Amino acid sequence: MKHPKEEQTFVMVKPDGVRKGLTGEIIKRFEQRDLKIVALQMFEPTREQIDEHYPKDEAWIARLGQKTLKTYEKYGFDPKAELGMDNDLEIGKEVRKWLVDYMLSAPLVRMVVQGIHAVDVVRKIAGPTLPFMAEVGTIRGDFSIDSPLLANKEKRAVMNLVHASETPEEAEHEIEHWFGKGAKIYSYKRFGVDE
Ligand code: GDP
């Protein structure tokens, strides 16, 4: 078992985060919460890498479609009229395609963030997936306002600045996927955290 301070999560600044000049702000928010950046790089992904990054199982894809359906229901929009479909899996497949294109639209910044409850705390700092629902004080709630209502109309993914792993298992898998097996993860003592 790893020491609790050694929990790691994977974070990517997405194209809108890079293009809005928010890379530094995003890193700052993790660091100010006493989390430690232990690997960091700007890079351009291949389509294949992005396609492999997002799950391909039907349950995950349907869940993606459900976010659209829930938002449409809440605001009284008809999915058939908006998208020409009302099945969660079908909508999810469409959203997944937009997502891959979006992730290829600018360089990304990848990092490994380490610290106590890193996975959950980073997700909390990022805020929920849909920016219009995100609390002020979160990255998504402070710097974005996107909604599936608008994104789907424009046939693109919801822009929400940052990706962060959902579970420690997913983090381990994503760190390996994006930094490679045996990647260089740095080790140092943070003032006030490690000593
Ligand atoms: P995350 O873990 O918070 O990034 O959220 P998910 O894994 O559920 O979704 C992956 C990404 O798909 C999100 O970060 C958004 O960029 C995009 N997305 C999610 N739901 C929708 C949707 O209903 N419509 C559109 N257009 N994009 C979506």
Tab-separated table of C-alpha atoms and ligand atoms in Angstrom:
chain	number	residue	atom	x	y	z
A	1	MET	CA	0.000	0.000	0.000
A	2	LYS	CA	1.244	3.478	-0.895
A	3	HIS	CA	1.493	6.157	1.787
A	4	PRO	CA	-1.655	8.369	1.619
A	5	LYS	CA	0.522	11.369	0.685
A	6	GLU	CA	1.657	9.465	-2.417
A	7	GLU	CA	-1.774	9.166	-4.048
A	8	GLN	CA	-1.463	10.358	-7.639
A	9	THR	CA	-3.944	11.583	-10.210
A	10	PHE	CA	-3.713	12.451	-13.881
A	11	VAL	CA	-4.735	15.894	-15.133
A	12	MET	CA	-4.790	17.423	-18.619
A	13	VAL	CA	-5.388	21.051	-19.463
A	14	LYS	CA	-7.772	20.787	-22.425
A	15	PRO	CA	-7.574	22.920	-25.603
A	16	ASP	CA	-9.849	25.680	-24.252
A	17	GLY	CA	-7.766	25.867	-21.058
A	18	VAL	CA	-4.538	26.234	-23.039
A	19	ARG	CA	-6.083	28.749	-25.485
A	20	LYS	CA	-7.578	30.860	-22.708
A	21	GLY	CA	-4.133	31.094	-21.100
A	22	LEU	CA	-5.284	29.264	-17.991
A	23	THR	CA	-2.522	26.673	-17.686
A	24	GLY	CA	-0.765	28.577	-14.909
A	25	GLU	CA	-4.017	29.344	-13.071
A	26	ILE	CA	-5.019	25.677	-13.162
A	27	ILE	CA	-1.660	24.494	-11.820
A	28	LYS	CA	-1.786	27.200	-9.152
A	29	ARG	CA	-5.116	25.920	-7.856
A	30	PHE	CA	-3.698	22.457	-7.239
A	31	GLU	CA	-0.496	23.783	-5.703
A	32	GLN	CA	-2.261	26.227	-3.403
A	33	ARG	CA	-4.237	23.284	-1.999
A	34	ASP	CA	-0.915	21.684	-0.965
A	35	LEU	CA	-0.970	19.197	-3.823
A	36	LYS	CA	2.335	18.563	-5.574
A	37	ILE	CA	3.018	18.583	-9.335
A	38	VAL	CA	5.327	15.604	-9.924
A	39	ALA	CA	5.299	15.503	-13.750
A	40	LEU	CA	4.380	18.186	-16.304
A	41	GLN	CA	4.525	18.662	-20.099
A	42	MET	CA	2.871	20.429	-23.056
A	43	PHE	CA	2.355	18.111	-26.018
A	44	GLU	CA	0.269	17.338	-29.105
A	45	PRO	CA	-1.641	14.049	-28.868
A	46	THR	CA	-2.345	11.728	-31.790
A	47	ARG	CA	-5.959	10.896	-32.693
A	48	GLU	CA	-5.255	7.322	-31.643
A	49	GLN	CA	-4.026	8.385	-28.184
A	50	ILE	CA	-7.167	10.443	-27.585
A	51	ASP	CA	-9.403	7.677	-28.896
A	52	GLU	CA	-7.736	5.233	-26.487
A	53	HIS	CA	-7.984	7.699	-23.591
A	54	TYR	CA	-11.788	7.838	-23.580
A	55	PRO	CA	-13.551	4.552	-22.747
A	56	LYS	CA	-15.256	2.625	-25.528
A	57	ASP	CA	-17.679	0.572	-23.453
A	58	GLU	CA	-21.373	1.143	-24.042
A	59	ALA	CA	-22.124	1.973	-20.402
A	60	TRP	CA	-19.683	4.907	-20.466
A	61	ILE	CA	-20.898	6.114	-23.869
A	62	ALA	CA	-24.548	5.914	-22.771
A	63	ARG	CA	-23.668	7.909	-19.621
A	64	LEU	CA	-22.270	10.623	-21.882
A	65	GLY	CA	-25.595	10.711	-23.735
A	66	GLN	CA	-27.516	10.848	-20.459
A	67	LYS	CA	-25.865	14.165	-19.559
A	68	THR	CA	-27.410	15.671	-22.679
A	69	LEU	CA	-30.799	14.053	-22.028
A	70	LYS	CA	-30.908	15.280	-18.408
A	71	THR	CA	-30.038	18.829	-19.441
A	72	TYR	CA	-32.679	18.814	-22.213
A	73	GLU	CA	-35.299	17.497	-19.799
A	74	LYS	CA	-34.454	20.094	-17.167
A	75	TYR	CA	-34.780	22.981	-19.646
A	76	GLY	CA	-37.691	21.600	-21.684
A	77	PHE	CA	-35.823	20.829	-24.916
A	78	ASP	CA	-36.806	17.979	-27.226
A	79	PRO	CA	-33.752	15.788	-28.030
A	80	LYS	CA	-35.308	14.630	-31.319
A	81	ALA	CA	-35.845	18.211	-32.457
A	82	GLU	CA	-32.369	19.297	-31.304
A	83	LEU	CA	-30.290	16.310	-32.373
A	84	GLY	CA	-32.549	14.086	-34.445
A	85	MET	CA	-32.196	11.307	-31.833
A	86	ASP	CA	-33.274	10.553	-28.290
A	87	ASN	CA	-31.365	7.394	-27.410
A	88	ASP	CA	-28.589	7.837	-24.811
A	89	LEU	CA	-26.164	5.467	-26.551
A	90	GLU	CA	-26.678	7.073	-29.961
A	91	ILE	CA	-26.198	10.560	-28.514
A	92	GLY	CA	-23.162	9.370	-26.515
A	93	LYS	CA	-21.526	8.049	-29.701
A	94	GLU	CA	-21.976	11.410	-31.384
A	95	VAL	CA	-20.620	13.295	-28.355
A	96	ARG	CA	-17.602	10.973	-28.177
A	97	LYS	CA	-16.695	11.843	-31.795
A	98	TRP	CA	-16.936	15.565	-31.042
A	99	LEU	CA	-14.821	15.009	-27.966
A	100	VAL	CA	-11.958	13.420	-29.922
A	101	ASP	CA	-11.972	16.330	-32.442
A	102	TYR	CA	-12.016	18.878	-29.632
A	103	MET	CA	-9.066	17.276	-27.833
A	104	LEU	CA	-7.039	17.495	-31.064
A	105	SER	CA	-7.767	21.182	-31.657
A	106	ALA	CA	-4.774	22.617	-29.710
A	107	PRO	CA	-1.792	21.381	-27.693
A	108	LEU	CA	-2.592	19.930	-24.276
A	109	VAL	CA	-0.741	20.071	-20.970
A	110	ARG	CA	-0.407	16.796	-19.098
A	111	MET	CA	0.560	16.426	-15.477
A	112	VAL	CA	0.634	14.097	-12.515
A	113	VAL	CA	-0.634	15.642	-9.284
A	114	GLN	CA	0.228	14.014	-5.972
A	115	GLY	CA	-1.022	14.330	-2.408
A	116	ILE	CA	-3.576	13.212	0.126
A	117	HIS	CA	-6.856	12.217	-1.620
A	118	ALA	CA	-5.383	13.665	-4.831
A	119	VAL	CA	-8.028	12.052	-7.070
A	120	ASP	CA	-11.064	13.361	-5.193
A	121	VAL	CA	-9.583	16.729	-4.270
A	122	VAL	CA	-8.520	17.480	-7.844
A	123	ARG	CA	-12.032	16.603	-9.123
A	124	LYS	CA	-13.468	18.900	-6.480
A	125	ILE	CA	-11.149	21.751	-7.468
A	126	ALA	CA	-12.045	21.180	-11.153
A	127	GLY	CA	-15.808	21.134	-10.511
A	128	PRO	CA	-18.463	18.995	-12.207
A	129	THR	CA	-18.389	18.119	-15.911
A	130	LEU	CA	-20.928	20.673	-17.102
A	131	PRO	CA	-19.551	24.178	-16.443
A	132	PHE	CA	-22.964	25.862	-16.134
A	133	MET	CA	-23.599	23.593	-13.126
A	134	ALA	CA	-20.176	24.190	-11.546
A	135	GLU	CA	-19.941	26.128	-8.281
A	136	VAL	CA	-18.113	29.431	-8.245
A	137	GLY	CA	-14.692	28.726	-6.720
A	138	THR	CA	-14.044	25.685	-8.901
A	139	ILE	CA	-11.906	25.937	-12.065
A	140	ARG	CA	-14.895	25.186	-14.286
A	141	GLY	CA	-17.195	27.430	-12.250
A	142	ASP	CA	-14.821	30.385	-12.351
A	143	PHE	CA	-13.649	30.311	-15.951
A	144	SER	CA	-16.331	28.633	-18.100
A	145	ILE	CA	-20.095	28.457	-18.554
A	146	ASP	CA	-20.626	25.880	-21.313
A	147	SER	CA	-23.689	23.599	-21.539
A	148	PRO	CA	-24.733	20.661	-23.720
A	149	LEU	CA	-27.589	22.902	-24.934
A	150	LEU	CA	-25.072	25.103	-26.727
A	151	ALA	CA	-22.314	22.559	-27.415
A	152	ASN	CA	-24.654	20.079	-29.105
A	153	LYS	CA	-26.181	22.836	-31.261
A	154	GLU	CA	-22.661	23.716	-32.382
A	155	LYS	CA	-21.837	20.017	-32.865
A	156	ARG	CA	-18.885	20.031	-30.489
A	157	ALA	CA	-17.893	18.742	-27.050
A	158	VAL	CA	-18.697	20.710	-23.917
A	159	MET	CA	-15.622	22.842	-23.234
A	160	ASN	CA	-14.647	22.491	-19.617
A	161	LEU	CA	-10.961	23.395	-19.441
A	162	VAL	CA	-9.544	20.371	-17.697
A	163	HIS	CA	-9.609	16.582	-17.509
A	164	ALA	CA	-8.997	14.759	-14.220
A	165	SER	CA	-9.112	11.026	-13.415
A	166	GLU	CA	-12.183	9.791	-11.560
A	167	THR	CA	-10.680	6.960	-9.474
A	168	PRO	CA	-7.175	5.908	-8.317
A	169	GLU	CA	-7.366	2.915	-10.704
A	170	GLU	CA	-8.249	5.181	-13.624
A	171	ALA	CA	-5.431	7.537	-12.577
A	172	GLU	CA	-2.889	4.723	-12.657
A	173	HIS	CA	-4.079	3.648	-16.087
A	174	GLU	CA	-4.091	7.225	-17.455
A	175	ILE	CA	-0.635	8.051	-16.051
A	176	GLU	CA	0.730	5.002	-17.824
A	177	HIS	CA	-1.171	5.827	-21.023
A	178	TRP	CA	0.016	9.446	-21.167
A	179	PHE	CA	3.482	9.282	-19.616
A	180	GLY	CA	4.387	5.727	-20.628
A	181	LYS	CA	5.422	2.742	-18.558
A	182	GLY	CA	8.215	3.630	-16.173
A	183	ALA	CA	7.679	7.352	-16.823
A	184	LYS	CA	9.820	9.849	-14.952
A	185	ILE	CA	7.761	10.999	-11.993
A	186	TYR	CA	9.684	13.435	-9.813
A	187	SER	CA	10.219	13.265	-6.103
A	188	TYR	CA	10.804	16.262	-3.839
A	189	LYS	CA	9.750	17.545	-0.427
A	190	ARG	CA	7.149	20.325	-0.396
A	191	PHE	CA	7.672	22.910	2.335
A	192	GLY	CA	4.861	22.727	4.863
A	193	VAL	CA	3.601	19.433	3.432
A	194	ASP	CA	6.430	16.929	3.564
A	195	GLU	CA	8.534	18.605	6.252
B	1	GDP	P1	-15.400	14.475	-17.069
B	1	GDP	O1	-14.809	13.243	-16.442
B	1	GDP	O2	-15.865	15.491	-16.050
B	1	GDP	O3	-14.520	15.098	-18.137
B	1	GDP	O4	-16.736	14.046	-17.834
B	1	GDP	P2	-17.121	12.788	-18.744
B	1	GDP	O5	-16.039	11.758	-18.694
B	1	GDP	O6	-18.489	12.377	-18.399
B	1	GDP	O7	-17.207	13.417	-20.214
B	1	GDP	C1	-16.086	13.567	-21.011
B	1	GDP	C2	-16.150	14.897	-21.736
B	1	GDP	O8	-17.216	14.866	-22.710
B	1	GDP	C3	-16.533	16.099	-20.864
B	1	GDP	O9	-15.426	16.574	-20.134
B	1	GDP	C4	-17.042	17.078	-21.914
B	1	GDP	O10	-15.963	17.710	-22.599
B	1	GDP	C5	-17.766	16.154	-22.908
B	1	GDP	N1	-19.221	16.026	-22.653
B	1	GDP	C6	-19.792	15.395	-21.596
B	1	GDP	N2	-21.133	15.408	-21.686
B	1	GDP	C7	-21.433	16.066	-22.840
B	1	GDP	C8	-22.683	16.391	-23.504
B	1	GDP	O11	-23.775	16.098	-23.030
B	1	GDP	N3	-22.600	17.074	-24.692
B	1	GDP	C9	-21.401	17.420	-25.228
B	1	GDP	N4	-21.431	18.089	-26.409
B	1	GDP	N5	-20.222	17.133	-24.638
B	1	GDP	C10	-20.223	16.462	-23.464
